[in-house]
């Protein structure tokens, strides 16, 4: 058995829908031996072995990987990346997919990311960065609304306020400095408010070579018509039909230039770089970078990826991504997220889920688990706000969308909530955002 065909045991960190999608794709590979998921969820149990392990404890993860003879560690969420788990794993001589703590600042510090973009000439929103409340408030008054106020650090998807009124922007600044987001809000970034449709472009990178993935578009708002509070994502599709060839070329160039800037500054970035873009009238501009796969973008991107994911991730970890060309299925992918009643606010857990097997049995449908758990008696129950992502592939956008919603109808749990308008705007064309 050659070096490129022998199986390896893999450790995947995380517990969300993204991790179930990664686990399913990793498990499909002939290279995948035993797949451990820490801590995993009710769905990842079907792909490998869930293990109790502190995912953001660098030494604990490295020790487990050493003891179990792990050949590849894949880091799903941002917190372990910012905590330096990848650094500890690499120091133990084990291949790792995910940037070290220095590279993870692309997500862990909005100020770091904006300053790097400035140095690299990356198109992004004009901004100011502040560690002093009065200076931040003065900037808000000088600029006027609308503005976007962001806590600098990780705030679990919160800590970003799109302020349409000056008073709202000032309140957001005060909230950050009052400690609402802990240390994450001790530095505040205030940006101009960009307009246009959003688009995500993720890329594999080994720190030298960049391989952009397919485009995707998330729906962040809780309610139909893009109303209500921001969530972790209520639905997503890939590819994005409204993106022009020129816009896509700009976005791909941004990803390449960003990795080149990281390398020029001595930062070894191996893993996934996620570019969140706004398609403005002046062209694509970066809203933010993330240092990992998106959730729920992963649930529509990976089903369309033809490549062996283990091969692609090892190529990133071993800095030989230049040997890999990505190949994509022609089908469209649409995912609808089923959530617990009350999400993104408070919600109840432990609701019995039925119909998942029936939905998963539909040709072209995959159900990705996020907030699920299996009880001692074997029942599948809700354990989070975003419960399941129902993904469908189709020859047309409409076919994929119809199939996803047909699959959603087969699944039931008390308080099941979903948006019924995922993808409708894109079907109407670019003018839907005017």
Coordinates of C-alpha atoms in Angstrom, one line a residue:
X1 CA 0.0 0.0 0.0
X2 CA 1.5 3.3 -1.1
X3 CA 1.8 6.5 1.1
X4 CA -1.0 8.1 -0.9
X5 CA -3.5 5.2 -0.5
X6 CA -3.0 3.9 3.1
X7 CA -5.7 4.6 5.6
X8 CA -5.2 7.1 8.4
X9 CA -7.2 7.6 11.6
X10 CA -8.7 11.1 11.8
X11 CA -9.8 13.4 14.6
X12 CA -12.5 16.0 13.8
X13 CA -13.2 18.8 16.3
X14 CA -16.7 20.3 16.6
X15 CA -20.3 19.5 17.2
X16 CA -22.4 21.5 14.6
X17 CA -23.9 20.9 11.2
X18 CA -20.6 21.9 9.6
X19 CA -18.9 19.1 11.5
X20 CA -21.5 16.5 10.4
X21 CA -21.0 17.6 6.8
X22 CA -17.2 17.3 7.2
X23 CA -17.5 13.9 9.0
X24 CA -19.7 12.5 6.2
X25 CA -17.4 13.7 3.5
X26 CA -14.3 12.4 5.4
X27 CA -15.9 9.1 6.1
X28 CA -16.6 8.6 2.3
X29 CA -12.8 8.6 1.6
X30 CA -11.1 5.2 1.1
X31 CA -8.2 6.9 3.0
X32 CA -10.3 7.3 6.2
X33 CA -9.7 4.7 8.9
X34 CA -11.3 5.3 12.3
X35 CA -13.0 8.8 12.4
X36 CA -13.2 10.4 15.9
X37 CA -15.4 13.4 16.4
X38 CA -15.0 15.5 19.5
X39 CA -17.6 16.1 20.8
X40 CA -19.9 15.4 17.8
X41 CA -23.7 15.2 17.7
X42 CA -26.5 12.8 17.1
X43 CA -25.6 12.7 13.4
X44 CA -21.9 12.2 13.6
X45 CA -22.5 9.0 15.5
X46 CA -23.4 7.5 12.0
X47 CA -20.1 8.5 10.5
X48 CA -17.6 7.6 13.3
X49 CA -16.9 7.6 17.0
X50 CA -18.0 10.6 19.2
X51 CA -15.5 11.3 22.0
X52 CA -15.6 13.5 25.1
X53 CA -12.6 15.8 24.6
X54 CA -12.2 19.5 25.3
X55 CA -11.9 20.7 21.7
X56 CA -10.3 24.1 22.6
X57 CA -7.7 22.6 25.0
X58 CA -4.5 22.5 22.8
X59 CA -2.6 20.0 25.0
X60 CA -5.6 17.7 25.5
X61 CA -6.2 17.5 21.8
X62 CA -2.5 16.9 21.0
X63 CA -2.3 14.2 23.7
X64 CA -5.4 12.4 22.4
X65 CA -4.0 12.6 18.8
X66 CA -0.7 11.2 19.9
X67 CA -2.2 8.4 22.0
X68 CA -4.6 7.2 19.3
X69 CA -2.1 7.5 16.5
X70 CA -4.1 10.1 14.6
X71 CA -2.8 10.9 11.1
X72 CA -4.9 14.0 10.5
X73 CA -6.6 16.5 12.8
X74 CA -9.4 18.6 11.3
X75 CA -10.5 21.7 13.3
X76 CA -14.1 22.7 12.6
X77 CA -15.0 25.7 14.8
X78 CA -13.2 29.0 15.3
X79 CA -12.6 28.8 19.1
X80 CA -10.0 25.9 19.0
X81 CA -8.2 27.7 16.2
X82 CA -7.9 31.0 18.1
X83 CA -6.8 28.9 21.2
X84 CA -3.9 27.5 19.2
X85 CA -4.9 23.9 18.9
X86 CA -3.4 23.6 15.5
X87 CA 0.0 24.8 16.8
X88 CA 0.0 22.2 19.5
X89 CA -1.0 19.4 17.1
X90 CA 1.7 20.4 14.6
X91 CA 4.3 20.6 17.4
X92 CA 3.4 17.0 18.1
X93 CA 4.3 16.1 14.5
X94 CA 0.8 15.4 13.4
X95 CA -0.8 16.8 10.2
X96 CA -3.5 19.4 10.9
X97 CA -6.1 21.1 8.8
X98 CA -6.6 24.6 10.2
X99 CA -4.4 27.7 10.8
X100 CA -2.4 28.3 14.0
X101 CA -3.3 31.0 16.5
X102 CA -1.5 33.7 14.5
X103 CA -3.4 33.0 11.3
X104 CA -6.7 32.5 13.2
X105 CA -6.6 36.2 14.1
X106 CA -8.1 36.7 10.6
X107 CA -11.3 35.7 12.5
X108 CA -10.3 36.2 16.1
X109 CA -9.6 39.9 15.7
X110 CA -11.5 42.1 13.3
X111 CA -8.9 44.8 13.8
X112 CA -6.1 42.5 12.8
X113 CA -8.0 41.4 9.7
X114 CA -8.9 45.0 8.7
X115 CA -5.3 46.2 9.1
X116 CA -4.0 43.2 7.1
X117 CA -6.5 44.0 4.3
X118 CA -5.3 47.6 4.4
X119 CA -1.7 46.6 3.9
X120 CA -2.6 44.2 1.1
X121 CA -4.9 46.6 -0.7
X122 CA -7.9 44.4 -0.3
X123 CA -11.2 46.1 -1.1
X124 CA -13.2 46.4 2.2
X125 CA -15.3 48.9 4.1
X126 CA -13.7 52.1 5.5
X127 CA -13.3 51.8 9.2
X128 CA -12.0 53.0 12.5
X129 CA -10.7 50.9 15.4
X130 CA -10.9 52.0 19.0
X131 CA -10.0 51.0 22.6
X132 CA -11.5 54.1 24.1
X133 CA -15.2 54.6 24.4
X134 CA -15.2 58.4 24.0
X135 CA -13.1 58.2 20.9
X136 CA -15.4 55.6 19.4
X137 CA -18.5 57.7 20.2
X138 CA -16.8 60.8 18.6
X139 CA -16.1 58.7 15.4
X140 CA -19.8 57.6 15.3
X141 CA -21.0 61.3 15.6
X142 CA -18.5 62.4 12.9
X143 CA -19.4 59.7 10.4
X144 CA -23.2 59.5 11.0
X145 CA -25.4 56.5 10.4
X146 CA -25.7 53.9 8.9
X147 CA -22.7 52.2 10.5
X148 CA -21.7 48.7 11.5
X149 CA -20.4 48.3 15.0
X150 CA -18.3 45.2 15.8
X151 CA -16.8 43.8 18.9
X152 CA -13.2 43.0 17.9
X153 CA -13.0 39.4 19.2
X154 CA -15.0 36.2 19.0
X155 CA -18.5 36.8 20.3
X156 CA -20.3 33.6 19.3
X157 CA -21.9 35.1 16.3
X158 CA -23.1 38.1 18.3
X159 CA -21.3 41.4 18.8
X160 CA -22.1 42.9 15.4
X161 CA -24.8 45.6 15.1
X162 CA -25.9 47.1 11.8
X163 CA -27.0 50.5 13.0
X164 CA -29.4 52.5 10.8
X165 CA -29.6 55.3 13.3
X166 CA -26.8 57.2 15.1
X167 CA -28.4 56.6 18.5
X168 CA -28.4 52.8 17.8
X169 CA -24.7 53.0 16.8
X170 CA -23.8 54.8 20.0
X171 CA -25.7 52.3 22.1
X172 CA -23.8 49.4 20.4
X173 CA -20.5 51.1 21.3
X174 CA -21.5 51.6 24.9
X175 CA -22.6 47.9 25.1
X176 CA -19.2 46.7 23.9
X177 CA -17.3 48.8 26.3
X178 CA -19.6 47.9 29.2
X179 CA -18.4 44.3 28.9
X180 CA -21.5 42.7 27.1
X181 CA -19.1 40.6 25.1
X182 CA -16.3 40.2 27.6
X183 CA -12.8 40.7 26.4
X184 CA -14.1 40.5 22.8
X185 CA -15.5 44.0 23.1
X186 CA -12.5 45.7 24.7
X187 CA -11.6 46.8 21.1
X188 CA -14.4 48.1 18.8
X189 CA -14.3 48.3 15.0
X190 CA -16.7 50.7 13.4
X191 CA -17.2 50.4 9.6
X192 CA -19.1 52.1 6.8
X193 CA -22.3 50.2 6.0
X194 CA -21.9 48.5 2.6
X195 CA -24.9 47.7 0.4
X196 CA -25.7 44.9 -2.0
X197 CA -26.1 41.1 -2.0
X198 CA -23.7 39.0 0.1
X199 CA -21.7 36.1 -1.2
X200 CA -19.4 33.6 0.5
X201 CA -16.3 32.3 -1.2
X202 CA -14.3 29.7 0.7
X203 CA -10.8 28.4 -0.3
X204 CA -8.5 25.6 0.5
X205 CA -4.9 26.8 1.1
X206 CA -1.6 25.4 2.2
X207 CA -0.2 28.9 2.8
X208 CA 1.2 29.1 -0.8
X209 CA -1.3 27.7 -3.2
X210 CA -5.0 28.8 -3.1
X211 CA -7.9 26.7 -4.4
X212 CA -11.2 28.6 -4.3
X213 CA -14.3 26.5 -3.7
X214 CA -17.8 27.1 -5.1
X215 CA -19.8 30.2 -4.2
X216 CA -22.5 30.1 -1.6
X217 CA -25.1 32.5 -0.2
X218 CA -26.4 32.3 3.4
X219 CA -29.6 33.7 4.9
X220 CA -28.7 35.2 8.3
X221 CA -32.0 36.7 9.4
X222 CA -34.4 34.6 11.5
X223 CA -37.6 35.6 9.7
X224 CA -38.9 35.5 6.1
X225 CA -38.2 38.6 4.0
X226 CA -34.8 38.9 5.7
X227 CA -36.4 40.3 8.8
X228 CA -35.8 39.6 12.5
X229 CA -32.5 39.1 14.4
X230 CA -29.3 37.7 12.9
X231 CA -28.8 34.0 13.4
X232 CA -26.1 31.5 12.6
X233 CA -27.8 30.9 9.3
X234 CA -31.3 29.8 8.3
X235 CA -30.6 28.4 4.8
X236 CA -28.0 28.5 2.0
X237 CA -27.5 27.6 -1.6
X238 CA -24.6 27.0 -4.0
X239 CA -23.6 28.2 -6.5
X240 CA -24.8 31.8 -6.5
X241 CA -26.5 32.6 -9.8
X242 CA -26.3 36.4 -9.5
X243 CA -22.5 36.6 -9.3
X244 CA -20.9 37.8 -12.6
X245 CA -17.7 36.3 -14.0
X246 CA -16.0 39.6 -13.3
X247 CA -17.1 39.6 -9.7
X248 CA -16.0 36.0 -9.2
X249 CA -12.6 36.8 -10.7
X250 CA -12.2 39.7 -8.2
X251 CA -13.2 37.5 -5.2
X252 CA -10.8 34.8 -6.2
X253 CA -8.0 37.4 -6.6
X254 CA -8.7 38.7 -3.1
X255 CA -8.3 35.2 -1.7
X256 CA -5.0 34.7 -3.4
X257 CA -3.7 38.2 -2.4
X258 CA -4.8 37.7 1.2
X259 CA -2.9 34.4 1.6
X260 CA 0.1 36.0 -0.1
X261 CA 0.0 38.9 2.4
X262 CA -0.2 36.4 5.3
X263 CA 2.8 34.5 3.9
X264 CA 4.7 37.8 3.4
X265 CA 4.1 38.7 7.0
X266 CA 5.5 35.3 8.1
X267 CA 2.2 33.7 9.0
X268 CA 1.9 30.0 8.0
X269 CA -1.8 29.6 7.1
X270 CA -3.0 26.1 6.3
X271 CA -6.6 25.2 6.2
X272 CA -9.8 27.0 5.0
X273 CA -10.0 30.7 4.5
X274 CA -13.5 32.0 4.3
X275 CA -14.2 35.3 2.5
X276 CA -17.5 37.0 3.3
X277 CA -18.2 39.5 0.5
X278 CA -20.7 42.2 -0.3
X279 CA -21.3 42.7 -4.0
X280 CA -21.4 46.5 -3.9
X281 CA -22.0 48.8 -6.9
X282 CA -18.2 49.4 -6.9
X283 CA -17.5 45.7 -7.0
X284 CA -17.0 43.0 -4.4
X285 CA -15.7 44.1 -1.0
X286 CA -14.8 42.0 2.0
X287 CA -17.2 42.1 5.0
X288 CA -15.1 39.7 7.0
X289 CA -12.8 36.7 6.9
X290 CA -13.3 33.5 8.8
X291 CA -10.5 31.0 9.5
X292 CA -12.6 27.9 8.9
X293 CA -15.4 26.3 6.9
X294 CA -18.7 28.2 7.2
X295 CA -21.9 26.9 8.8
X296 CA -24.3 26.3 6.9
X297 CA -22.2 26.9 3.7
X298 CA -20.3 23.6 4.2
X299 CA -23.6 21.8 4.0
X300 CA -24.1 22.9 0.3
X301 CA -20.4 23.1 -0.8
X302 CA -19.2 19.7 0.2
X303 CA -22.1 17.7 -1.4
X304 CA -21.0 19.4 -4.7
X305 CA -17.3 18.7 -4.3
X306 CA -16.1 15.6 -6.3
X307 CA -12.6 15.5 -4.7
X308 CA -11.6 13.2 -1.9
X309 CA -11.7 15.5 1.1
X310 CA -9.0 13.6 3.0
X311 CA -6.6 14.0 0.0
X312 CA -7.4 17.7 -0.2
X313 CA -7.0 18.4 3.5
X314 CA -3.7 16.4 3.7
X315 CA -2.4 18.4 0.7
X316 CA -3.1 21.6 2.6
X317 CA -1.5 20.2 5.8
X318 CA 1.6 19.0 3.9
X319 CA 1.9 22.1 1.7
X320 CA 1.4 20.3 -1.6
X321 CA -1.9 21.8 -2.6
X322 CA -0.4 22.6 -6.0
X323 CA -0.9 18.9 -6.8
X324 CA -4.7 19.2 -6.4
X325 CA -7.3 20.6 -8.8
X326 CA -10.9 20.9 -7.5
X327 CA -13.8 19.4 -9.4
X328 CA -17.4 20.2 -8.9
X329 CA -20.8 18.5 -9.6
X330 CA -23.0 20.5 -12.0
X331 CA -26.1 20.2 -9.7
X332 CA -27.4 23.0 -7.6
X333 CA -27.5 22.6 -3.8
X334 CA -30.1 24.2 -1.5
X335 CA -30.2 23.7 2.3
X336 CA -33.0 24.7 4.6
X337 CA -32.2 24.9 8.4
X338 CA -34.8 23.6 10.9
X339 CA -34.6 25.4 14.2
X340 CA -36.0 25.2 17.7
X341 CA -38.9 27.6 18.5
X342 CA -37.4 30.8 19.9
X343 CA -34.0 30.6 18.2
X344 CA -31.8 32.7 18.2
X345 CA -33.2 33.6 21.6
X346 CA -34.0 31.1 24.3
X347 CA -35.4 27.7 23.3
X348 CA -36.3 24.4 24.9
X349 CA -34.3 21.2 24.3
X350 CA -35.1 17.5 24.4
X351 CA -37.9 17.5 21.8
X352 CA -38.2 14.1 20.0
X353 CA -37.4 14.3 16.3
X354 CA -39.2 12.1 13.8
X355 CA -39.0 11.5 10.0
X356 CA -35.3 12.1 9.5
X357 CA -34.8 8.6 8.0
X358 CA -37.7 9.1 5.6
X359 CA -36.3 12.5 4.5
X360 CA -32.8 11.2 4.1
X361 CA -34.1 8.3 2.0
X362 CA -35.2 10.8 -0.8
X363 CA -32.9 10.6 -3.8
X364 CA -30.7 13.7 -3.7
X365 CA -31.4 14.6 -0.1
X366 CA -28.9 14.6 2.8
X367 CA -29.8 15.5 6.4
X368 CA -27.0 17.1 8.4
X369 CA -27.4 17.2 12.2
X370 CA -26.4 20.2 14.3
X371 CA -28.4 20.6 17.5
X372 CA -29.3 16.9 18.0
X373 CA -28.5 14.2 20.6
X374 CA -29.4 10.5 21.0
X375 CA -30.9 9.6 24.4
X376 CA -30.0 6.5 26.4
X377 CA -33.1 4.8 25.0
X378 CA -32.0 5.6 21.4
X379 CA -34.4 8.5 20.7
X380 CA -33.2 11.4 18.5
X381 CA -33.9 14.7 20.3
X382 CA -33.2 18.4 19.9
X383 CA -30.2 19.8 21.8
X384 CA -29.6 23.2 20.2
X385 CA -31.1 26.1 18.4
X386 CA -30.2 25.1 14.8
X387 CA -31.3 21.4 14.8
X388 CA -30.9 20.1 11.3
X389 CA -29.9 21.3 7.8
X390 CA -31.9 19.7 5.0
X391 CA -29.8 19.7 1.8
X392 CA -31.0 18.7 -1.6
X393 CA -29.2 18.5 -5.0
X394 CA -31.1 19.2 -8.2
X395 CA -30.4 19.7 -11.9
X396 CA -31.9 23.2 -11.6
X397 CA -32.1 25.7 -8.7
X398 CA -35.9 25.3 -8.6
X399 CA -35.7 21.5 -8.5
X400 CA -33.1 21.5 -5.6
X401 CA -35.2 24.1 -3.7
X402 CA -38.5 22.1 -4.2
X403 CA -36.8 18.9 -3.1
X404 CA -35.3 20.5 0.0
X405 CA -38.7 21.8 1.2
X406 CA -40.4 18.4 0.4
X407 CA -37.8 16.7 2.6
X408 CA -38.5 19.3 5.4
X409 CA -42.1 18.3 5.4
X410 CA -41.2 14.8 6.4
X411 CA -39.4 15.9 9.5
X412 CA -41.2 16.9 12.7
X413 CA -40.5 17.9 16.2
X414 CA -42.3 20.2 18.7
X415 CA -41.5 23.8 17.8
X416 CA -40.0 23.1 14.4
X417 CA -39.3 26.5 12.8
X418 CA -38.0 27.3 9.3
X419 CA -38.0 30.0 6.6
X420 CA -39.9 29.2 3.5
X421 CA -38.2 31.7 1.3
X422 CA -34.7 30.4 1.0
X423 CA -33.3 31.2 -2.4
X424 CA -36.4 33.1 -3.6
X425 CA -34.5 36.4 -4.0
X426 CA -31.8 34.8 -6.2
X427 CA -34.5 33.3 -8.4
X428 CA -35.8 36.8 -9.1
X429 CA -32.4 38.0 -10.1
X430 CA -30.1 40.8 -9.1
X431 CA -32.8 43.5 -9.1
X432 CA -34.3 41.7 -6.0
X433 CA -31.6 43.4 -3.9
X434 CA -32.3 46.9 -5.3

